[in-house]
Tab-separated table of N, CA and C and ligand atoms in Angstrom:
chain	number	residue	atom	x	y	z
A	1	MET	N	-17.797	10.238	-5.775
A	1	MET	CA	-17.080	10.029	-7.202
A	1	MET	C	-17.263	11.764	-7.784
A	2	ILE	N	-15.927	12.384	-8.193
A	2	ILE	CA	-15.394	13.391	-8.467
A	2	ILE	C	-15.449	13.490	-10.157
A	3	SER	N	-15.710	14.747	-10.160
A	3	SER	CA	-14.797	14.821	-12.210
A	3	SER	C	-13.395	14.574	-12.041
A	4	PRO	N	-12.636	13.750	-13.377
A	4	PRO	CA	-11.678	13.826	-13.462
A	4	PRO	C	-11.113	15.327	-13.980
A	5	GLU	N	-11.943	15.908	-13.667
A	5	GLU	CA	-11.472	16.875	-14.685
A	5	GLU	C	-10.925	17.902	-12.916
A	6	LEU	N	-11.434	17.503	-11.809
A	6	LEU	CA	-10.984	17.905	-10.642
A	6	LEU	C	-9.696	17.750	-10.567
A	7	LEU	N	-9.200	16.213	-10.849
A	7	LEU	CA	-7.767	16.022	-11.242
A	7	LEU	C	-6.399	16.289	-12.118
A	8	ARG	N	-7.113	16.478	-13.053
A	8	ARG	CA	-6.449	17.036	-14.244
A	8	ARG	C	-4.744	17.746	-13.897
A	9	PRO	N	-5.950	18.799	-13.322
A	9	PRO	CA	-4.594	20.131	-13.230
A	9	PRO	C	-3.239	19.644	-12.581
A	10	TYR	N	-3.239	18.726	-11.189
A	10	TYR	CA	-2.484	18.533	-10.297
A	10	TYR	C	-1.446	17.402	-10.717
A	11	ARG	N	-0.144	17.805	-10.564
A	11	ARG	CA	1.408	17.500	-10.935
A	11	ARG	C	1.043	15.816	-11.079
A	12	PHE	N	0.487	15.380	-9.616
A	12	PHE	CA	0.509	13.429	-9.366
A	12	PHE	C	-0.549	12.762	-10.133
A	13	PHE	N	-1.708	13.930	-10.698
A	13	PHE	CA	-1.647	13.087	-11.715
A	13	PHE	C	-1.997	12.874	-13.341
A	14	ALA	N	-1.460	14.151	-13.271
A	14	ALA	CA	-0.471	14.798	-15.022
A	14	ALA	C	-0.469	13.296	-15.935
A	15	SER	N	0.517	12.510	-15.611
A	15	SER	CA	0.804	11.721	-16.330
A	15	SER	C	0.122	10.205	-17.054
A	16	LEU	N	-1.225	10.706	-16.152
A	16	LEU	CA	-2.361	9.620	-16.307
A	16	LEU	C	-3.466	9.862	-17.319
A	17	THR	N	-3.488	8.397	-17.831
A	17	THR	CA	-4.670	8.595	-19.558
A	17	THR	C	-5.910	8.667	-18.523
A	18	GLU	N	-6.207	9.418	-19.984
A	18	GLU	CA	-7.782	9.654	-19.690
A	18	GLU	C	-8.631	8.555	-19.077
A	19	GLU	N	-8.481	7.429	-19.032
A	19	GLU	CA	-9.414	6.760	-18.819
A	19	GLU	C	-8.809	5.618	-17.342
A	20	GLN	N	-7.600	5.587	-17.073
A	20	GLN	CA	-7.117	6.266	-15.675
A	20	GLN	C	-7.998	6.869	-14.779
A	21	LEU	N	-7.361	8.184	-14.983
A	21	LEU	CA	-8.495	9.285	-14.592
A	21	LEU	C	-9.890	9.324	-14.308
A	22	LYS	N	-10.386	8.853	-15.059
A	22	LYS	CA	-11.899	8.874	-14.420
A	22	LYS	C	-12.277	7.661	-13.890
A	23	ASP	N	-10.965	6.364	-13.932
A	23	ASP	CA	-11.359	5.403	-13.193
A	23	ASP	C	-11.677	5.207	-11.337
A	24	ILE	N	-10.070	6.546	-11.568
A	24	ILE	CA	-9.293	6.891	-10.520
A	24	ILE	C	-10.508	8.186	-9.647
A	25	ALA	N	-10.877	8.579	-10.640
A	25	ALA	CA	-12.434	9.762	-10.468
A	25	ALA	C	-13.039	9.017	-9.882
A	26	MET	N	-13.605	7.997	-10.069
A	26	MET	CA	-15.179	7.164	-9.827
A	26	MET	C	-14.982	7.055	-8.136
A	27	ILE	N	-13.815	6.631	-7.676
A	27	ILE	CA	-13.482	6.111	-6.508
A	27	ILE	C	-12.800	6.981	-5.291
A	28	GLY	N	-13.057	8.224	-6.014
A	28	GLY	CA	-12.651	9.634	-4.928
A	28	GLY	C	-14.017	10.888	-4.574
A	29	GLU	N	-13.596	11.657	-3.615
A	29	GLU	CA	-14.903	12.095	-2.735
A	29	GLU	C	-14.337	13.190	-2.302
A	30	GLU	N	-14.931	14.367	-2.522
A	30	GLU	CA	-14.803	15.688	-1.815
A	30	GLU	C	-14.997	15.652	0.112
A	31	LYS	N	-14.081	15.900	0.619
A	31	LYS	CA	-13.945	15.854	2.256
A	31	LYS	C	-13.809	17.250	2.553
A	32	THR	N	-14.342	18.048	3.653
A	32	THR	CA	-13.431	19.087	4.050
A	32	THR	C	-13.416	18.557	5.630
A	33	PHE	N	-12.601	19.533	6.516
A	33	PHE	CA	-11.960	19.301	7.485
A	33	PHE	C	-11.872	20.418	8.327
A	34	PRO	N	-12.480	20.706	9.570
A	34	PRO	CA	-12.609	22.064	9.958
A	34	PRO	C	-10.774	22.139	11.112
A	35	ALA	N	-10.448	23.567	11.192
A	35	ALA	CA	-8.747	23.331	11.644
A	35	ALA	C	-8.097	23.566	13.006
A	36	ASP	N	-7.663	22.265	12.549
A	36	ASP	CA	-7.382	21.463	14.356
A	36	ASP	C	-7.526	20.255	13.909
A	37	SER	N	-8.276	19.555	13.055
A	37	SER	CA	-9.024	18.810	13.021
A	37	SER	C	-7.862	17.420	13.039
A	38	ILE	N	-7.554	16.193	13.347
A	38	ILE	CA	-6.914	15.406	13.267
A	38	ILE	C	-7.104	14.619	11.694
A	39	ILE	N	-6.814	14.284	10.721
A	39	ILE	CA	-7.396	13.898	9.401
A	39	ILE	C	-6.931	12.284	9.299
A	40	PHE	N	-6.385	12.043	9.851
A	40	PHE	CA	-5.560	10.761	10.071
A	40	PHE	C	-4.428	10.397	11.475
A	41	LYS	N	-4.516	9.360	11.643
A	41	LYS	CA	-3.002	9.134	12.933
A	41	LYS	C	-2.430	8.222	12.742
A	42	GLU	N	-1.062	8.235	13.417
A	42	GLU	CA	0.071	7.239	12.819
A	42	GLU	C	-0.355	5.761	13.065
A	43	ASN	N	0.334	4.547	12.327
A	43	ASN	CA	0.243	3.265	12.990
A	43	ASN	C	-1.286	2.763	12.896
A	44	THR	N	-2.175	3.908	11.918
A	44	THR	CA	-3.539	3.237	12.133
A	44	THR	C	-3.106	3.030	10.237
A	45	THR	N	-4.784	1.856	9.863
A	45	THR	CA	-4.271	1.241	8.244
A	45	THR	C	-4.646	2.051	7.817
A	46	ALA	N	-3.844	2.816	6.567
A	46	ALA	CA	-3.700	3.573	5.838
A	46	ALA	C	-4.378	3.967	4.677
A	47	ASP	N	-5.751	4.295	4.954
A	47	ASP	CA	-6.904	3.675	3.413
A	47	ASP	C	-7.309	5.023	3.152
A	48	ASN	N	-6.348	5.976	2.561
A	48	ASN	CA	-6.906	6.701	2.189
A	48	ASN	C	-5.542	7.898	1.768
A	49	LEU	N	-5.713	8.005	0.451
A	49	LEU	CA	-4.985	8.809	0.058
A	49	LEU	C	-5.517	10.483	-0.724
A	50	MET	N	-4.975	11.225	-0.070
A	50	MET	CA	-5.513	12.714	-0.250
A	50	MET	C	-4.552	13.290	-0.789
A	51	LEU	N	-5.656	14.699	-1.916
A	51	LEU	CA	-5.199	15.353	-2.328
A	51	LEU	C	-5.222	16.940	-1.841
A	52	LEU	N	-4.441	18.010	-1.608
A	52	LEU	CA	-4.839	18.521	-0.803
A	52	LEU	C	-5.423	19.839	-1.722
A	53	LEU	N	-6.997	20.278	-1.594
A	53	LEU	CA	-7.222	21.150	-2.529
A	53	LEU	C	-7.150	22.539	-1.716
A	54	GLU	N	-7.449	22.700	-0.895
A	54	GLU	CA	-7.081	24.411	-0.031
A	54	GLU	C	-7.188	23.748	1.825
A	55	GLY	N	-6.292	25.198	2.138
A	55	GLY	CA	-6.537	24.855	2.990
A	55	GLY	C	-4.354	24.190	3.437
A	56	GLY	N	-4.435	23.749	4.434
A	56	GLY	CA	-2.968	23.139	5.119
A	56	GLY	C	-3.474	22.439	5.882
A	57	VAL	N	-2.197	21.650	5.525
A	57	VAL	CA	-1.863	20.072	6.970
A	57	VAL	C	-0.757	20.354	6.974
A	58	GLU	N	-0.303	20.088	8.536
A	58	GLU	CA	1.231	18.918	8.948
A	58	GLU	C	1.114	17.955	9.115
A	59	LEU	N	1.901	17.328	8.572
A	59	LEU	CA	2.606	15.773	9.304
A	59	LEU	C	3.146	16.075	10.814
A	60	PHE	N	2.997	15.028	11.677
A	60	PHE	CA	3.559	15.370	12.762
A	60	PHE	C	3.676	13.524	13.624
A	61	TYR	N	5.084	13.511	13.904
A	61	TYR	CA	4.757	12.076	14.735
A	61	TYR	C	4.122	12.465	16.175
A	62	SER	N	2.970	11.562	16.500
A	62	SER	CA	2.231	12.461	17.729
A	62	SER	C	2.902	11.437	19.118
A	63	GLY	N	3.623	10.401	18.468
A	63	GLY	CA	4.198	9.643	19.537
A	63	GLY	C	4.811	9.702	20.312
A	64	GLY	N	6.279	10.040	20.523
A	64	GLY	CA	7.321	10.083	21.574
A	64	GLY	C	7.893	8.601	21.441
A	65	GLY	N	7.569	8.204	22.711
A	65	GLY	CA	8.331	7.097	22.933
A	65	GLY	C	9.978	7.530	23.818
A	66	ALA	N	10.767	6.364	23.473
A	66	ALA	CA	12.159	6.775	24.375
A	66	ALA	C	12.990	7.175	23.162
A	67	GLY	N	13.688	8.354	23.770
A	67	GLY	CA	14.519	9.476	22.959
A	67	GLY	C	13.911	10.099	21.923
A	68	CYS	N	12.298	10.141	21.969
A	68	CYS	CA	11.927	10.727	20.802
A	68	CYS	C	11.110	11.900	21.226
A	69	ALA	N	11.232	12.773	20.368
A	69	ALA	CA	10.475	14.256	20.875
A	69	ALA	C	8.704	13.826	20.261
A	70	ALA	N	7.806	14.055	21.269
A	70	ALA	CA	6.019	14.290	20.775
A	70	ALA	C	5.693	14.805	19.938
A	71	ASN	N	4.817	14.768	19.430
A	71	ASN	CA	4.535	15.778	18.219
A	71	ASN	C	5.501	16.746	17.233
A	72	ALA	N	6.504	15.732	17.026
A	72	ALA	CA	7.320	16.540	16.395
A	72	ALA	C	7.117	16.655	15.056
A	73	PRO	N	7.253	17.968	14.339
A	73	PRO	CA	6.409	18.380	13.184
A	73	PRO	C	7.406	16.961	12.009
A	74	VAL	N	7.057	16.830	11.083
A	74	VAL	CA	7.220	16.364	10.120
A	74	VAL	C	7.520	17.010	8.772
A	75	CYS	N	6.486	17.529	8.333
A	75	CYS	CA	6.823	18.781	7.039
A	75	CYS	C	4.905	19.333	7.220
A	76	SER	N	5.202	20.100	6.353
A	76	SER	CA	4.160	21.003	6.157
A	76	SER	C	3.387	20.313	5.014
A	77	ILE	N	2.095	20.116	4.251
A	77	ILE	CA	1.678	20.341	2.829
A	77	ILE	C	1.037	21.203	2.818
A	78	VAL	N	0.731	21.484	1.210
A	78	VAL	CA	0.768	22.614	0.703
A	78	VAL	C	-0.777	22.478	-0.808
A	79	PRO	N	-1.139	23.060	-0.778
A	79	PRO	CA	-2.632	23.132	-1.668
A	79	PRO	C	-1.818	22.319	-3.158
A	80	GLY	N	-2.247	21.230	-3.625
A	80	GLY	CA	-1.899	20.768	-4.981
A	80	GLY	C	-0.465	19.329	-4.739
A	81	ALA	N	-0.700	19.137	-3.225
A	81	ALA	CA	0.133	18.086	-3.113
A	81	ALA	C	-0.544	16.836	-2.345
A	82	ILE	N	-0.451	15.948	-2.445
A	82	ILE	CA	-1.136	14.908	-1.965
A	82	ILE	C	-0.272	14.243	-0.698
A	83	PHE	N	-0.676	13.583	0.000
A	83	PHE	CA	-1.137	13.105	1.566
A	83	PHE	C	-1.128	11.496	1.841
A	84	GLY	N	-0.258	10.763	3.139
A	84	GLY	CA	-1.184	9.611	2.588
A	84	GLY	C	-0.801	8.908	1.964
A	85	VAL	N	0.362	9.096	1.968
A	85	VAL	CA	1.328	8.103	0.410
A	85	VAL	C	0.709	6.827	0.650
A	86	SER	N	1.441	6.172	2.419
A	86	SER	CA	1.298	4.843	2.474
A	86	SER	C	-0.008	4.162	2.019
A	87	SER	N	-0.773	4.842	1.408
A	87	SER	CA	-1.948	4.174	1.122
A	87	SER	C	-1.806	3.057	-0.419
A	88	LEU	N	-0.418	3.727	-0.305
A	88	LEU	CA	0.003	2.890	-1.890
A	88	LEU	C	1.153	1.756	-1.522
A	89	ILE	N	1.612	1.833	-0.373
A	89	ILE	CA	2.815	1.287	0.269
A	89	ILE	C	2.807	0.417	1.385
A	90	LYS	N	3.181	-0.456	0.863
A	90	LYS	CA	3.055	-1.779	2.117
A	90	LYS	C	4.279	-1.604	3.631
A	91	PRO	N	3.671	-1.709	5.023
A	91	PRO	CA	2.617	-2.448	4.891
A	91	PRO	C	1.115	-1.411	4.762
A	92	TYR	N	1.248	-0.658	4.696
A	92	TYR	CA	-0.219	-0.078	4.412
A	92	TYR	C	-0.634	1.119	5.971
A	93	GLN	N	0.125	1.621	6.462
A	93	GLN	CA	0.365	1.994	8.172
A	93	GLN	C	0.436	3.521	7.788
A	94	TYR	N	-0.067	4.007	8.310
A	94	TYR	CA	0.065	5.595	8.738
A	94	TYR	C	1.579	5.936	9.120
A	95	THR	N	2.450	6.461	8.409
A	95	THR	CA	3.672	6.832	9.408
A	95	THR	C	3.679	7.771	10.706
A	96	ALA	N	2.793	8.635	10.283
A	96	ALA	CA	2.635	10.180	10.816
A	96	ALA	C	0.884	10.295	10.974
A	97	SER	N	1.010	11.075	11.295
A	97	SER	CA	-0.345	11.990	11.821
A	97	SER	C	-0.491	13.053	10.712
A	98	ALA	N	-2.006	13.421	10.689
A	98	ALA	CA	-2.585	14.487	9.425
A	98	ALA	C	-2.941	15.345	10.260
A	99	ARG	N	-2.450	16.528	10.269
A	99	ARG	CA	-3.520	17.625	11.496
A	99	ARG	C	-3.512	18.867	10.422
A	100	ALA	N	-5.169	19.321	10.111
A	100	ALA	CA	-5.056	20.786	9.489
A	100	ALA	C	-5.070	21.672	9.834
A	101	THR	N	-4.221	22.327	9.283
A	101	THR	CA	-3.810	23.926	10.433
A	101	THR	C	-4.420	24.822	9.818
A	102	LYS	N	-5.427	23.976	9.203
A	102	LYS	CA	-6.399	25.587	8.893
A	102	LYS	C	-7.648	24.881	7.786
A	103	PRO	N	-9.161	25.507	7.835
A	103	PRO	CA	-10.139	24.781	7.105
A	103	PRO	C	-9.345	23.994	5.660
A	104	VAL	N	-9.523	22.569	6.045
A	104	VAL	CA	-8.929	21.963	4.724
A	104	VAL	C	-10.047	21.240	3.868
A	105	LYS	N	-9.879	21.350	2.405
A	105	LYS	CA	-10.635	20.582	1.302
A	105	LYS	C	-9.738	19.789	0.447
A	106	VAL	N	-10.601	18.139	0.962
A	106	VAL	CA	-9.364	17.026	0.321
A	106	VAL	C	-10.659	16.996	-1.057
A	107	VAL	N	-9.257	15.754	-1.647
A	107	VAL	CA	-10.357	14.607	-2.489
A	107	VAL	C	-9.501	13.530	-1.945
A	108	ASP	N	-9.993	12.926	-1.396
A	108	ASP	CA	-9.891	11.723	-0.976
A	108	ASP	C	-10.837	10.138	-1.677
A	109	ILE	N	-8.910	9.595	-1.447
A	109	ILE	CA	-9.393	8.494	-2.844
A	109	ILE	C	-8.673	7.089	-2.159
A	110	ASN	N	-9.833	6.129	-2.271
A	110	ASN	CA	-9.687	4.730	-1.505
A	110	ASN	C	-8.754	4.476	-1.829
A	111	GLY	N	-8.031	4.043	-0.495
A	111	GLY	CA	-6.727	3.445	-0.703
A	111	GLY	C	-6.892	1.829	-1.582
A	112	ALA	N	-8.050	1.324	-0.945
A	112	ALA	CA	-7.890	0.193	-0.897
A	112	ALA	C	-8.712	-0.244	-2.495
A	113	ARG	N	-9.237	0.258	-2.651
A	113	ARG	CA	-9.538	0.582	-4.421
A	113	ARG	C	-8.456	0.595	-5.659
A	114	LEU	N	-7.361	1.716	-4.973
A	114	LEU	CA	-6.791	2.387	-5.781
A	114	LEU	C	-5.358	1.096	-6.253
A	115	ARG	N	-5.540	0.373	-4.834
A	115	ARG	CA	-4.075	-0.968	-4.584
A	115	ARG	C	-4.945	-1.683	-5.883
A	116	GLU	N	-6.366	-2.012	-5.386
A	116	GLU	CA	-6.965	-3.271	-6.686
A	116	GLU	C	-6.888	-2.517	-8.034
A	117	MET	N	-6.801	-1.157	-8.195
A	117	MET	CA	-6.625	-1.059	-9.529
A	117	MET	C	-5.326	-1.573	-10.460
A	118	SER	N	-4.413	-0.912	-9.211
A	118	SER	CA	-2.693	-1.125	-9.726
A	118	SER	C	-2.424	-2.363	-9.926
A	119	GLU	N	-3.514	-3.060	-8.891
A	119	GLU	CA	-2.701	-4.486	-9.198
A	119	GLU	C	-3.676	-5.461	-9.977
A	120	LYS	N	-4.348	-5.159	-10.805
A	120	LYS	CA	-4.869	-5.560	-12.252
A	120	LYS	C	-4.000	-4.378	-13.403
A	121	ASN	N	-3.860	-3.501	-12.931
A	121	ASN	CA	-3.073	-2.749	-13.973
A	121	ASN	C	-1.516	-2.401	-13.408
A	122	LEU	N	-0.968	-3.045	-14.011
A	122	LEU	CA	0.774	-2.680	-13.238
A	122	LEU	C	1.523	-1.660	-14.073
A	123	THR	N	0.903	-1.210	-15.211
A	123	THR	CA	0.981	0.447	-16.204
A	123	THR	C	1.020	1.314	-14.532
A	124	LEU	N	-0.416	1.400	-14.631
A	124	LEU	CA	-0.764	2.124	-13.396
A	124	LEU	C	-0.098	2.363	-12.419
A	125	GLY	N	-0.070	0.891	-11.990
A	125	GLY	CA	0.990	0.893	-10.267
A	125	GLY	C	2.156	1.681	-10.465
A	126	ASN	N	2.750	1.402	-11.710
A	126	ASN	CA	3.922	1.569	-11.810
A	126	ASN	C	3.702	3.408	-12.002
A	127	VAL	N	2.894	3.856	-12.670
A	127	VAL	CA	3.112	5.142	-12.589
A	127	VAL	C	2.794	5.928	-11.001
A	128	LEU	N	1.674	5.216	-10.721
A	128	LEU	CA	1.431	5.569	-9.111
A	128	LEU	C	2.510	6.039	-8.366
A	129	ILE	N	3.154	4.335	-7.990
A	129	ILE	CA	4.576	4.728	-7.185
A	129	ILE	C	5.617	5.771	-7.790
A	130	ASN	N	5.784	5.985	-8.971
A	130	ASN	CA	7.022	7.257	-9.271
A	130	ASN	C	6.255	7.720	-9.128
A	131	ASN	N	5.151	8.326	-9.066
A	131	ASN	CA	4.858	9.528	-8.853
A	131	ASN	C	4.315	9.998	-7.122
A	132	VAL	N	4.200	8.828	-6.677
A	132	VAL	CA	4.428	8.804	-4.897
A	132	VAL	C	5.818	9.093	-4.192
A	133	ALA	N	6.538	8.781	-5.145
A	133	ALA	CA	8.284	8.600	-4.998
A	133	ALA	C	8.727	10.263	-5.271
A	134	ALA	N	8.253	10.465	-6.599
A	134	ALA	CA	8.404	12.319	-6.670
A	134	ALA	C	7.529	13.133	-6.088
A	135	ALA	N	6.775	12.896	-5.208
A	135	ALA	CA	6.080	13.381	-4.388
A	135	ALA	C	6.719	13.676	-2.797
A	136	VAL	N	7.345	12.680	-2.871
A	136	VAL	CA	7.512	12.842	-1.561
A	136	VAL	C	8.994	13.077	-1.253
A	137	LEU	N	9.551	13.186	-2.336
A	137	LEU	CA	10.914	13.909	-2.994
A	137	LEU	C	10.649	15.663	-2.904
A	138	ALA	N	9.579	16.059	-3.523
A	138	ALA	CA	9.223	17.210	-3.812
A	138	ALA	C	9.480	18.168	-2.185
A	139	ARG	N	8.881	17.470	-1.560
A	139	ARG	CA	8.608	17.605	0.268
A	139	ARG	C	10.298	18.235	0.461
A	140	LEU	N	11.170	17.791	0.302
A	140	LEU	CA	12.491	17.896	0.680
A	140	LEU	C	13.414	18.985	-0.271
A	141	ARG	N	12.543	19.464	-1.069
A	141	ARG	CA	12.802	21.000	-1.844
A	141	ARG	C	12.463	22.263	-1.048
B	201	LIG	C1	1.953	8.592	5.751
B	201	LIG	O1	1.152	8.151	4.668
B	201	LIG	O2	2.500	7.646	6.627
B	201	LIG	C2	1.972	9.465	6.281
B	201	LIG	C3	1.520	10.911	5.300
B	201	LIG	C4	2.341	10.644	4.220
B	201	LIG	O3	3.811	11.209	4.774
B	201	LIG	O4	2.194	11.006	3.327
């Protein structure tokens, strides 16, 4: 559990109500990862939505396969951004792997609990999906 105050300043959470922010803070945990560690791997169950607080993260395709480059970078995640968006999008499998490029601090939000909350509260689900779309589009800028 974390304080809702920790989430409030970040764009992804800015449009949530006090109560929604409190509910999400209940299922959030602060975690750290050393530089060069793998935070999650592609094609595994997407159980965690992460907010990067400190450090840097690179998303990459480790796979390769016919005609594809192995370990191809997808994009960099900077502090204040979310990653692990597949935890909110069916079939809930990560599409890329995430590596810490520096020592990293995140808020890790339990994806299954977040999905349950979104199913019970469709307004919240709608806001979260819109914010995921905005976060992914922001990566292109
Ligand atoms: C994924 O969630 O599929 C990979 C990481 C991201 O794009 O946020």
